[in-house]
XYZ file of C-alpha atoms in Angstrom:
763
model
C -17.542 8.586 -28.167
C -19.367 6.912 -31.034
C -21.697 4.002 -30.289
C -20.604 0.594 -31.447
C -22.599 -2.248 -32.953
C -22.698 -5.508 -31.034
C -23.833 -8.590 -32.971
C -25.620 -11.160 -30.827
C -26.988 -14.456 -32.026
C -30.708 -14.767 -31.275
C -32.014 -18.326 -31.798
C -35.645 -17.145 -31.565
C -35.303 -14.636 -34.382
C -37.159 -16.039 -37.440
C -35.081 -13.821 -39.727
C -32.879 -16.028 -41.952
C -29.919 -13.882 -40.933
C -29.135 -15.280 -37.470
C -27.289 -12.140 -36.378
C -29.196 -9.338 -34.740
C -27.760 -5.955 -33.900
C -27.665 -4.123 -30.595
C -26.338 -0.594 -30.467
C -24.583 0.356 -27.258
C -23.442 3.795 -26.139
C -21.409 4.488 -23.000
C -24.345 5.915 -21.037
C -26.266 2.671 -21.482
C -23.560 0.542 -19.930
C -23.993 -1.126 -16.558
C -22.628 0.512 -13.432
C -19.653 -0.763 -11.468
C -19.653 -4.371 -10.397
C -18.010 -4.511 -6.960
C -16.731 -8.033 -7.627
C -14.681 -6.902 -10.645
C -11.417 -4.958 -10.281
C -12.055 -1.253 -10.924
C -9.380 -1.097 -13.641
C -11.739 -2.906 -15.977
C -14.945 -0.913 -15.562
C -17.323 -0.807 -17.272
C -18.177 -4.214 -18.683
C -21.166 -5.829 -20.311
C -21.990 -9.523 -20.173
C -23.658 -11.369 -23.024
C -24.765 -15.000 -23.276
C -24.528 -16.831 -26.582
C -26.379 -19.831 -27.966
C -24.127 -22.369 -26.272
C -24.656 -20.786 -22.865
C -21.071 -19.527 -22.839
C -20.459 -16.086 -21.406
C -18.520 -13.207 -22.813
C -17.790 -9.714 -21.639
C -17.055 -6.572 -23.573
C -14.351 -4.800 -21.634
C -13.752 -1.066 -22.028
C -9.997 -0.501 -22.401
C -8.391 2.941 -22.400
C -5.582 3.840 -24.791
C -3.374 6.100 -22.641
C -1.649 7.635 -25.675
C -4.854 9.023 -27.183
C -7.383 9.033 -24.365
C -9.687 6.988 -26.611
C -11.432 3.803 -25.499
C -11.849 0.496 -27.250
C -13.800 -2.653 -26.518
C -12.034 -5.926 -25.789
C -14.054 -9.124 -26.071
C -13.383 -11.892 -23.546
C -15.120 -15.197 -24.266
C -15.449 -17.850 -21.557
C -14.868 -20.737 -23.986
C -12.118 -19.095 -26.002
C -9.106 -21.402 -25.862
C -6.649 -18.574 -26.524
C -4.152 -17.980 -23.778
C -5.539 -15.662 -21.116
C -3.630 -12.412 -21.349
C -1.160 -13.456 -24.054
C -0.063 -9.829 -24.368
C -0.128 -9.046 -20.696
C 3.537 -8.197 -20.452
C 3.107 -5.373 -22.918
C -0.260 -4.195 -21.704
C 1.252 -2.265 -18.803
C 3.393 -0.333 -21.205
C 0.584 0.740 -23.458
C -0.541 -2.385 -25.292
C -4.038 -3.707 -25.664
C -5.787 -6.624 -24.071
C -7.323 -7.116 -20.655
C -4.314 -6.533 -18.448
C -4.431 -8.595 -15.268
C -0.892 -7.504 -14.390
C -2.198 -4.147 -13.145
C -4.482 -5.826 -10.608
C -3.542 -6.805 -7.055
C -4.022 -10.558 -7.605
C -0.310 -11.415 -7.741
C 0.566 -9.330 -4.700
C -2.264 -10.969 -2.769
C -1.165 -14.471 -3.732
C 2.364 -13.629 -2.572
C 1.044 -12.586 0.847
C 2.085 -15.690 2.771
C 0.649 -14.384 6.063
C -2.784 -14.053 4.486
C -2.533 -17.472 2.856
C -1.495 -19.238 6.068
C -4.216 -17.547 8.083
C -7.000 -18.530 5.660
C -5.680 -22.078 5.395
C -5.619 -22.481 9.176
C -9.145 -21.090 9.537
C -10.544 -23.282 6.741
C -8.950 -26.382 8.258
C -10.652 -25.559 11.571
C -14.142 -24.935 10.207
C -14.484 -27.530 7.417
C -14.654 -30.643 9.590
C -16.548 -33.033 7.361
C -18.745 -33.279 4.267
C -20.570 -29.982 3.717
C -21.336 -27.449 1.029
C -18.693 -24.709 0.802
C -19.339 -21.590 -1.254
C -16.408 -19.379 -2.360
C -17.519 -15.934 -3.587
C -15.020 -13.943 -5.637
C -12.917 -17.068 -6.018
C -10.056 -15.549 -8.050
C -7.569 -18.319 -8.805
C -9.558 -20.778 -6.656
C -7.042 -20.943 -3.790
C -9.635 -20.913 -0.997
C -11.842 -23.373 -2.873
C -8.964 -25.829 -3.194
C -8.122 -25.409 0.489
C -11.715 -26.230 1.381
C -11.853 -29.310 -0.864
C -8.549 -30.660 0.415
C -9.643 -30.181 4.029
C -12.971 -31.863 3.368
C -11.238 -34.862 1.808
C -8.683 -35.200 4.605
C -11.396 -35.152 7.276
C -13.678 -37.581 5.420
C -12.133 -39.708 2.638
C -15.622 -40.664 1.420
C -15.910 -37.240 -0.201
C -13.452 -38.459 -2.844
C -16.279 -40.180 -4.686
C -18.148 -36.840 -4.987
C -21.225 -38.277 -3.253
C -20.701 -36.233 -0.102
C -19.757 -32.633 0.254
C -19.050 -30.109 -2.477
C -17.259 -26.844 -3.162
C -18.839 -24.166 -5.360
C -16.619 -21.360 -6.638
C -18.299 -18.186 -7.887
C -16.261 -15.762 -10.004
C -17.828 -13.144 -12.270
C -14.760 -11.692 -13.962
C -14.247 -13.809 -17.084
C -10.468 -13.368 -17.456
C -10.126 -14.705 -13.909
C -12.583 -17.517 -14.622
C -10.356 -18.700 -17.453
C -7.274 -18.385 -15.281
C -8.912 -20.289 -12.429
C -9.739 -23.162 -14.784
C -6.056 -23.429 -15.651
C -5.065 -23.475 -11.979
C -7.683 -26.104 -11.120
C -6.513 -28.205 -14.059
C -2.894 -28.021 -12.886
C -4.015 -29.233 -9.460
C -6.301 -32.039 -10.772
C -9.372 -30.309 -9.307
C -11.066 -28.997 -12.434
C -13.865 -31.572 -12.236
C -14.100 -31.582 -8.461
C -14.884 -27.907 -7.843
C -18.076 -26.499 -9.311
C -17.024 -23.234 -10.981
C -19.790 -20.780 -11.882
C -19.045 -17.737 -14.020
C -21.629 -15.388 -12.572
C -22.016 -12.668 -9.999
C -23.043 -14.129 -6.661
C -26.250 -12.075 -6.683
C -27.213 -13.867 -9.910
C -27.024 -17.326 -8.335
C -30.211 -19.165 -7.413
C -30.156 -21.972 -4.868
C -31.672 -25.094 -6.401
C -30.857 -23.892 -9.901
C -27.256 -22.717 -10.138
C -26.218 -24.447 -6.925
C -27.838 -27.608 -5.634
C -28.523 -26.294 -2.149
C -27.746 -23.505 0.258
C -24.150 -23.572 1.469
C -23.090 -24.442 5.022
C -19.781 -22.582 4.839
C -18.860 -19.332 3.126
C -15.210 -18.662 2.332
C -14.634 -15.322 0.694
C -12.027 -12.602 0.519
C -13.527 -9.570 -1.195
C -11.846 -6.942 0.930
C -9.997 -3.796 -0.048
C -7.910 -1.398 2.018
C -11.059 0.315 3.272
C -12.693 -3.101 3.885
C -16.007 -2.290 2.174
C -14.995 -0.968 -1.241
C -15.323 -4.233 -3.188
C -18.950 -4.657 -2.212
C -18.562 -6.725 0.967
C -21.880 -5.650 2.517
C -24.234 -6.225 -0.469
C -22.441 -9.494 -1.213
C -22.947 -10.744 2.341
C -26.543 -9.548 2.378
C -27.435 -11.487 -0.757
C -25.496 -14.542 0.406
C -27.343 -14.689 3.734
C -30.686 -14.048 2.046
C -30.369 -16.450 -0.871
C -27.331 -18.724 -0.717
C -26.459 -19.729 2.866
C -28.094 -21.856 5.520
C -29.177 -20.315 8.809
C -26.231 -19.640 11.140
C -23.549 -20.509 8.588
C -19.842 -20.734 9.229
C -17.960 -17.931 7.508
C -14.274 -17.402 6.814
C -13.511 -14.655 7.797
C -15.747 -14.441 10.858
C -15.555 -10.772 11.804
C -13.741 -7.513 10.995
C -13.073 -4.451 13.140
C -11.981 -1.071 11.799
C -9.570 1.005 13.865
C -8.567 4.668 13.609
C -6.039 7.144 14.981
C -5.832 10.951 14.868
C -2.579 12.348 13.452
C -0.874 15.642 12.756
C 1.232 15.771 9.584
C 2.476 18.616 7.392
C 2.734 16.252 4.437
C -0.821 14.927 4.785
C -2.021 18.508 5.216
C -0.439 19.497 1.897
C -2.145 16.575 0.165
C -5.561 18.180 0.513
C -5.287 21.813 1.693
C -4.196 23.870 -1.323
C -5.677 27.058 0.122
C -3.264 27.017 3.064
C -0.314 25.960 0.889
C -0.839 28.963 -1.386
C -0.341 31.311 1.547
C 3.329 30.322 1.517
C 3.990 31.059 -2.178
C 4.636 34.476 -3.678
C 4.008 34.004 -7.392
C 0.669 35.816 -7.349
C -1.258 32.771 -8.602
C -4.377 31.837 -6.678
C -5.778 28.498 -7.780
C -7.943 28.648 -4.662
C -8.879 32.313 -4.200
C -10.299 33.645 -0.953
C -14.006 32.846 -0.785
C -13.557 29.779 -2.974
C -11.728 27.601 -0.458
C -13.483 24.470 -1.681
C -13.137 25.025 -5.419
C -10.331 22.419 -5.599
C -10.438 19.461 -3.256
C -9.758 15.765 -2.891
C -12.533 13.243 -3.140
C -14.180 12.960 0.301
C -13.264 9.339 0.879
C -10.647 7.170 2.535
C -7.477 7.195 0.439
C -5.341 4.004 0.512
C -1.738 4.786 1.426
C 1.289 3.065 2.955
C 1.716 5.132 6.112
C 4.788 3.425 7.589
C 7.211 5.707 5.656
C 5.533 8.671 7.375
C 6.095 7.388 10.905
C 8.980 9.782 11.623
C 6.918 12.755 10.363
C 3.631 11.991 12.117
C 2.525 13.281 15.468
C 0.093 10.785 16.961
C -2.631 12.779 18.703
C -4.639 9.880 20.115
C -4.474 6.236 20.968
C -5.997 3.856 18.398
C -9.793 3.634 18.732
C -12.406 1.175 17.480
C -14.785 2.484 14.805
C -17.003 -0.270 13.348
C -17.400 -4.004 13.776
C -18.747 -6.151 10.959
C -19.881 -9.740 11.572
C -19.625 -11.830 8.433
C -21.575 -14.711 9.966
C -24.804 -12.701 10.033
C -26.544 -10.365 7.623
C -25.015 -6.855 7.805
C -26.952 -3.603 7.644
C -26.559 -1.384 4.597
C -26.030 1.742 6.656
C -24.462 2.328 10.044
C -23.250 5.135 12.258
C -21.463 5.531 15.547
C -20.280 8.349 17.807
C -16.864 8.004 19.419
C -15.418 10.178 22.157
C -11.633 10.415 21.761
C -9.237 11.940 24.282
C -6.296 13.796 22.766
C -2.963 12.384 23.920
C -0.962 15.462 22.822
C -1.390 19.061 21.745
C -1.633 19.418 17.997
C -3.718 19.947 14.894
C -5.513 16.947 13.387
C -4.700 16.742 9.688
C -6.113 13.277 9.077
C -7.559 10.078 10.457
C -5.449 7.030 9.627
C -7.471 3.816 9.691
C -6.925 0.097 9.250
C -8.753 -3.134 9.994
C -8.288 -6.374 11.875
C -9.775 -9.618 10.598
C -10.820 -12.333 13.010
C -10.670 -15.171 10.534
C -11.921 -18.066 12.676
C -14.974 -18.295 14.914
C -12.964 -19.026 18.071
C -10.834 -15.888 17.770
C -7.386 -17.481 17.511
C -6.447 -16.465 13.949
C -6.117 -12.807 12.994
C -4.835 -10.662 10.168
C -4.224 -6.930 10.520
C -3.404 -4.070 8.152
C -2.187 -1.851 11.011
C 0.869 0.367 10.555
C 4.094 -0.788 12.154
C 3.964 1.712 15.003
C 0.847 0.041 16.429
C 1.376 -2.746 18.952
C -1.763 -4.828 18.783
C -2.735 -7.240 21.541
C -3.803 -9.935 19.084
C -2.242 -13.269 18.270
C -2.023 -14.693 14.801
C -1.109 -18.103 13.565
C 0.129 -16.456 10.368
C 3.045 -14.681 12.054
C 4.408 -11.207 11.365
C 2.902 -9.488 8.332
C 5.233 -8.722 5.459
C 4.993 -5.581 3.351
C 2.347 -6.001 0.692
C 0.676 -3.622 -1.702
C -2.819 -5.044 -1.980
C -3.928 -3.855 1.488
C -2.721 -0.511 2.801
C -3.827 1.812 5.550
C -6.393 4.482 4.679
C -6.222 8.242 5.152
C -9.254 10.478 5.682
C -8.327 14.144 5.351
C -9.805 16.618 7.826
C -11.144 19.525 5.719
C -9.470 22.903 5.790
C -6.592 23.649 8.127
C -7.453 20.744 10.409
C -8.771 20.641 13.957
C -6.687 22.003 16.857
C -6.605 19.934 20.037
C -5.127 20.312 23.509
C -3.809 17.379 25.492
C -6.641 15.512 27.286
C -9.266 17.455 25.327
C -12.191 15.327 24.208
C -13.119 15.296 20.549
C -16.235 13.686 19.085
C -15.990 11.589 15.943
C -19.174 10.753 14.065
C -18.533 7.838 11.692
C -20.976 6.561 9.100
C -20.786 3.733 6.620
C -22.717 2.973 3.470
C -22.636 -0.309 1.565
C -19.236 0.496 0.071
C -17.518 3.247 2.077
C -16.869 4.884 5.456
C -16.878 8.632 6.178
C -16.122 10.783 9.218
C -17.080 14.068 10.834
C -14.772 15.327 13.582
C -16.183 17.768 16.140
C -14.893 19.638 19.152
C -17.041 21.446 21.696
C -15.577 24.805 20.690
C -15.478 24.479 16.898
C -18.271 22.072 16.017
C -18.087 20.057 12.817
C -14.812 19.723 10.925
C -16.566 20.221 7.627
C -16.242 23.994 7.780
C -18.136 26.372 5.573
C -18.894 25.131 2.099
C -19.879 27.519 -0.654
C -23.144 26.161 -2.026
C -22.636 28.042 -5.302
C -19.233 26.621 -6.127
C -20.340 23.006 -6.499
C -20.936 23.483 -10.217
C -17.249 24.060 -10.928
C -15.606 22.294 -7.999
C -12.666 20.229 -9.224
C -11.803 16.887 -7.642
C -8.085 16.189 -7.970
C -5.789 13.521 -6.583
C -3.997 14.288 -3.284
C -0.626 14.254 -5.050
C -1.799 16.763 -7.676
C -3.091 19.105 -4.974
C 0.208 18.876 -3.104
C 2.125 19.541 -6.336
C 0.027 22.623 -7.096
C 0.975 23.949 -3.654
C 4.683 23.195 -4.056
C 6.671 26.430 -4.217
C 9.663 24.911 -6.070
C 7.525 23.359 -8.807
C 5.479 26.532 -9.266
C 8.668 28.585 -9.494
C 10.015 26.324 -12.260
C 6.797 26.613 -14.222
C 6.608 30.379 -13.774
C 10.203 30.916 -14.884
C 9.738 28.826 -18.030
C 6.403 30.360 -19.033
C 7.650 33.881 -18.288
C 10.574 33.310 -20.692
C 8.199 32.082 -23.382
C 5.502 34.768 -23.225
C 8.055 37.612 -23.281
C 9.156 36.619 -26.771
C 5.964 37.769 -28.474
C 3.279 40.376 -27.933
C -0.222 38.941 -27.434
C 0.798 35.313 -27.946
C -1.670 32.648 -28.959
C -1.235 29.855 -26.385
C -2.702 26.355 -26.386
C -2.839 24.277 -23.186
C -3.097 20.724 -24.509
C -3.559 18.863 -21.198
C -5.710 19.376 -18.092
C -3.381 21.889 -16.437
C -5.507 24.544 -14.781
C -2.255 25.882 -13.339
C -0.693 26.599 -16.731
C -3.882 28.130 -18.121
C -4.043 30.411 -15.082
C -0.317 31.168 -15.160
C -0.268 32.238 -18.820
C -3.299 34.468 -18.268
C -1.705 35.993 -15.180
C 1.671 36.692 -16.835
C 0.291 37.961 -20.145
C -3.148 39.526 -19.928
C -3.045 40.282 -23.666
C -2.566 36.647 -24.644
C -5.291 34.493 -26.148
C -5.458 31.077 -24.492
C -7.132 27.951 -25.783
C -7.370 25.123 -23.271
C -8.161 21.665 -24.615
C -8.782 20.282 -21.085
C -9.472 16.751 -22.443
C -10.560 15.437 -19.045
C -11.958 18.556 -17.369
C -13.862 19.925 -20.378
C -16.842 22.027 -19.204
C -15.859 21.954 -15.547
C -12.505 23.423 -16.474
C -14.249 26.250 -18.301
C -16.438 27.090 -15.309
C -13.424 26.934 -13.019
C -11.433 29.416 -15.142
C -14.405 31.784 -15.205
C -14.585 31.668 -11.417
C -10.912 32.334 -10.656
C -9.857 34.581 -13.559
C -10.506 37.924 -11.871
C -8.566 36.920 -8.736
C -5.592 36.152 -10.998
C -5.620 39.390 -12.964
C -6.965 38.334 -16.352
C -10.272 38.202 -18.163
C -12.120 34.913 -18.380
C -12.965 35.901 -21.971
C -9.302 35.475 -22.907
C -9.486 31.722 -22.216
C -11.424 29.473 -24.565
C -12.070 25.903 -23.457
C -12.573 23.638 -26.463
C -15.417 21.134 -26.307
C -14.636 19.440 -29.642
C -10.836 19.425 -30.170
C -10.943 17.840 -33.644
C -13.486 20.373 -34.926
C -11.470 23.177 -33.339
C -8.303 21.993 -35.090
C -10.033 22.128 -38.484
C -11.375 25.603 -37.745
C -7.946 26.872 -36.733
C -6.377 25.494 -39.893
C -9.041 27.220 -42.034
C -8.478 30.562 -40.308
C -4.698 30.212 -40.555
C -4.276 31.206 -36.910
C -0.879 29.934 -35.812
C -0.019 28.861 -32.272
C 2.863 30.710 -30.609
C 3.050 28.758 -27.359
C 2.079 25.125 -26.760
C 2.200 24.103 -23.081
C 1.482 21.139 -20.818
C 2.728 19.874 -17.455
C 1.835 17.235 -18.787
C -1.154 16.141 -16.693
C -4.250 14.224 -17.749
C -7.126 13.969 -15.315
C -7.603 10.442 -14.011
C -4.242 9.203 -15.355
C -2.159 9.838 -12.225
C -1.615 6.113 -11.638
C -0.210 5.321 -15.059
C 3.377 4.802 -16.175
C 5.464 7.978 -16.576
C 5.942 7.640 -20.343
C 2.225 7.385 -20.912
C 2.236 11.151 -20.387
C 3.937 11.234 -23.797
C 0.368 11.574 -24.969
C 1.399 15.247 -24.894
C 3.920 14.546 -27.682
C 1.277 12.785 -29.748
C -1.121 15.701 -29.378
C 1.645 18.199 -30.176
C 2.206 16.193 -33.383
C -1.475 16.427 -34.328
C -1.261 20.210 -33.909
C 1.912 20.507 -36.002
C 0.172 22.182 -38.951
C -1.067 25.107 -36.877
C 2.191 25.770 -35.005
C 4.044 28.929 -36.015
C 7.592 28.586 -37.319
C 9.080 29.791 -34.043
C 6.480 28.295 -31.726
C 7.614 27.647 -28.171
C 6.925 24.110 -26.893
C 6.822 23.641 -23.127
C 8.171 21.201 -22.096
C 10.574 21.149 -25.048
C 12.220 17.867 -24.147
C 11.749 14.739 -22.055
C 14.574 12.712 -20.543
C 14.000 9.034 -19.765
C 15.968 8.509 -16.556
C 16.948 5.353 -14.702
C 18.412 4.360 -11.354
C 19.278 0.896 -10.033
C 17.611 0.167 -6.708
C 17.217 -2.431 -4.008
C 13.468 -3.000 -3.540
C 13.285 -6.342 -1.710
C 9.735 -5.923 -0.422
C 8.331 -5.007 -3.812
C 10.249 -7.817 -5.543
C 8.907 -10.401 -3.081
C 5.359 -9.188 -3.629
C 5.676 -9.493 -7.423
C 7.863 -12.593 -7.767
C 6.687 -15.648 -9.666
C 4.678 -18.293 -7.859
C 5.310 -21.988 -7.597
C 3.092 -23.511 -4.911
C 0.854 -21.676 -2.453
C 0.003 -23.697 0.636
C 0.589 -26.846 -1.425
C -1.267 -25.766 -4.598
C 0.498 -25.240 -7.916
C 0.068 -21.654 -9.125
C 2.790 -21.549 -11.761
C 0.153 -21.130 -14.471
C -0.644 -17.578 -13.357
C 2.841 -16.069 -13.529
C 2.928 -14.675 -17.057
C -0.695 -13.587 -16.996
C -0.419 -11.733 -13.693
C 2.852 -10.048 -14.649
C 5.212 -11.850 -12.274
C 8.966 -11.410 -12.314
C 11.583 -14.149 -12.062
C 11.823 -17.720 -13.327
C 9.784 -17.061 -16.475
C 10.440 -19.027 -19.638
C 11.728 -16.963 -22.610
C 10.457 -14.875 -24.297
C 8.290 -13.899 -21.343
C 9.471 -11.067 -19.143
C 7.856 -9.172 -16.298
C 6.233 -5.835 -17.264
C 7.122 -2.365 -16.072
C 4.678 -1.332 -13.359
C 3.850 2.084 -11.835
C 4.587 2.554 -8.116
C 5.236 5.326 -5.640
C 8.787 4.297 -4.734
C 8.520 6.054 -1.376
C 5.684 3.676 -0.462
C 7.485 0.476 -1.561
C 8.803 -0.682 1.817
C 12.571 -1.094 2.100
C 14.406 0.916 -0.573
C 18.026 1.773 -1.385
C 19.565 3.511 -4.380
C 22.499 1.547 -5.798
C 23.606 3.879 -8.587
C 23.574 7.451 -9.751
C 20.855 8.573 -12.152
C 21.455 8.041 -15.895
C 19.706 9.241 -19.036
C 18.717 6.460 -21.435
C 17.057 8.491 -24.185
C 15.698 11.921 -25.048
C 12.295 12.825 -26.492
C 12.459 16.004 -28.601
C 9.041 17.681 -28.428
C 10.044 20.453 -30.838
C 9.705 17.813 -33.557
C 6.790 15.497 -34.408
C 6.537 12.215 -32.543
C 8.856 9.437 -33.675
C 10.336 6.128 -32.625
C 13.167 6.464 -30.114
C 15.948 4.196 -28.984
C 18.671 4.602 -26.398
C 21.031 2.795 -24.108
C 23.178 3.562 -21.111
C 25.717 1.756 -18.957
C 24.972 2.106 -15.256
C 27.835 1.897 -12.784
C 26.858 0.815 -9.299
C 27.884 3.147 -6.494
C 26.675 1.087 -3.523
C 27.067 -2.507 -2.424
C 23.761 -4.357 -2.211
C 21.144 -6.500 -3.938
C 19.725 -5.033 -7.139
C 16.038 -5.896 -7.429
C 14.910 -3.353 -9.985
C 15.601 -0.519 -12.363
C 13.416 2.493 -11.632
C 12.499 4.749 -14.565
C 10.864 8.141 -14.895
C 10.785 11.211 -17.128
C 12.407 14.545 -16.336
C 10.661 17.365 -18.202
C 12.976 20.036 -19.645
C 11.037 23.294 -19.754
C 13.389 25.597 -21.672
C 15.755 25.400 -24.622
C 18.759 26.182 -22.411
C 18.129 23.031 -20.338
C 18.216 25.196 -17.220
C 14.711 24.500 -15.917
C 13.955 20.837 -15.309
C 11.093 19.207 -13.409
C 12.033 15.740 -12.195
C 9.422 13.078 -11.478
C 11.931 10.685 -9.907
C 11.936 8.772 -6.600
C 12.944 11.858 -4.614
C 9.452 13.243 -5.160
C 6.284 11.895 -3.576
C 4.016 13.488 -6.180
C 4.527 11.042 -9.061
C 4.638 7.302 -9.604
C 7.741 5.865 -11.215
C 8.007 2.927 -13.597
C 9.601 -0.151 -12.027
C 11.289 -2.886 -14.039
C 11.861 -5.750 -11.603
C 14.748 -8.028 -12.510
C 14.319 -11.730 -13.174
C 16.566 -12.590 -10.233
C 18.046 -10.194 -7.657
C 21.767 -9.670 -8.286
C 24.531 -8.739 -5.831
C 26.272 -5.576 -7.027
C 29.198 -3.451 -5.877
C 31.074 -0.269 -6.850
C 33.918 -0.887 -9.346
C 36.666 -0.069 -6.832
C 35.297 -2.189 -4.005
C 36.791 -5.629 -3.361
C 34.545 -8.574 -4.089
C 32.685 -10.011 -1.085
C 31.363 -13.018 -2.994
C 32.542 -14.951 -6.014
C 30.298 -13.133 -8.485
C 29.309 -9.511 -8.044
C 28.370 -7.136 -10.837
C 29.856 -3.663 -11.108
C 27.615 -2.295 -13.884
C 24.583 -2.955 -16.054
C 23.554 -1.961 -19.564
C 20.033 -0.626 -20.004
C 18.438 -0.407 -23.440
C 15.077 1.185 -24.196
C 12.931 1.401 -27.335
C 9.866 3.619 -27.631
C 7.234 2.757 -30.228
C 5.451 5.963 -31.207
C 2.546 4.073 -32.806
C 1.560 2.035 -29.748
C 3.145 3.991 -26.912
C 4.971 0.852 -25.780
C 8.311 1.263 -24.056
C 10.438 -1.877 -24.208
C 13.135 -2.134 -21.528
C 16.056 -4.589 -21.706
C 18.917 -4.945 -19.256
C 22.138 -6.939 -18.893
C 24.292 -7.181 -15.769
C 28.015 -6.847 -16.413
C 30.843 -8.287 -14.288
């Protein structure tokens, strides 16, 4: 990526030209800020002459893989996130709709619990500090409580609330919320990281009370420990009151075929017969998941899991005192059943008040916890899930009543585990020290897909058809599919393969070299391109035409994006049009945009528009955070990517329909389509779920679907403005107005990658 020139005003520069230049390149950028959502890393903060702040936000274009810089200025009066509703579908801007803010604000159990705890601990005039303030909800709760307990605080001579928020788009949004609640001048908002604050300079004094909610599904991933350390060292009085007060992490050993497939490709490949070995013998660790806790909704797996232990306590973190950066513990666990441990499922319990009467838990539904909570039963929400730690290899076998030893360690931002039995020792198994140079880290879903016999069979059938049509074909793999590169080499040893591997690059090359012999082809027959644009020019000069262009499509690191953003494949096929032979085979040759009407009440509730939260007006955040329902025209909620199988209560209300087709045998172009959906079930329609089915052959006989029936892909979800009661056409009406069908219209913009979805319910 080319460096860019940043112009910064320097008032001390005697040069008549008041603009000085600073050249930035990606390697010089700051590392991750734990108080900023990871979607927006990296950023760089700059202060101007008027002491206003601005950040330069790196934004990825999913259609090209290129990055661009978005400038966010603290004092810019432009609407925060004016283009947010299109950002999720491929537009520019800093897209707050993809964050978990809205889901968190819709978590009424969380909101009630924090309100109750704040009302207990803020008993009079004091200094309250809110770190990672977001929309300012906790700050406003603290100020209101302080005023109700001591009316003299209304004159601002006693007590104060300081809100610290470092992410500038949220700072601007918080100002709007405070203004709507007449608190803009009553809460001291500081646009800085908390570790940049200085008591006596940025804040008048050390704070008596800390209210903060910088927790992720793992508990520590948003920088909880370093934030608390700095706060206790620099910003809080001795023995402060903190909300929350304490957190405990809990774990449970489970057996699960599905969780096993999500990380153990070596074992999965034993059950396939296509002759492809992505993980050859002796290279068991060449493809693996990241060794971390993976957030996942585990309730849908309850019927498939075998619980091999009772829940056990792992770590306890006290927020009211300075935490240690590192920690470890050894836990002896007695197996409750015979089985093989595939994973450790973990969650946490917050004790929000000092007295231990208010709790919040992220436990799965099968756990009956002996805790009371003023907030009541927890609804489904997406911002906090359970976590899954995969046991390496084939897992650890246990007999009922056998004792197993778990060694748990935590750093400042993560927790890791090592499971041991007396007979087998550590669960980490044997690791090849020499394979680290080309070890590939893939998502759990991608590893499970690569071990799926049905998917592999589809790919093999389609590629086999294609390579038989020409001797020694020249094949180009345009995405990051190590499977397709290996498959083509295996099926046609005389072929020449060029792999663009835009995300894998050099690692992909080393991987192919390592596994080529085990798959029956020469590593010399596969060329991995380091500079695709230069390669394209070279190919055009040598007049070498491509016979076979293939992709899954799969782009490393893009697993969580909307399905149609994989149409990057179409864009890249278009760029290669000049070097395609007249009868070149394109795989996939077609994409079908598919839709199904669904009832998704839990997801709709978590994304619905806000009015008041615990008495505070939050209507100003709806458009910016991508809410659905009750929005003023022309605003409409965006399409969002979700694993439908993890979305709580679900029900299909219609058959599957095709809205439009994308013809990959031709260059990329604008597309438009519509379809009338007839409802087949009675229920409440909350959303239209969209995905792409990839047609792999010209006969339309081999199709890979990425729809809700599969757990390997996220689908696009268009939540409706208001849930609608629907029924099949032949069913008698149960209420005065029930819809029997809906018209869906979609437009794809090939220049921006935006997909615009419109719908109309029909009586």
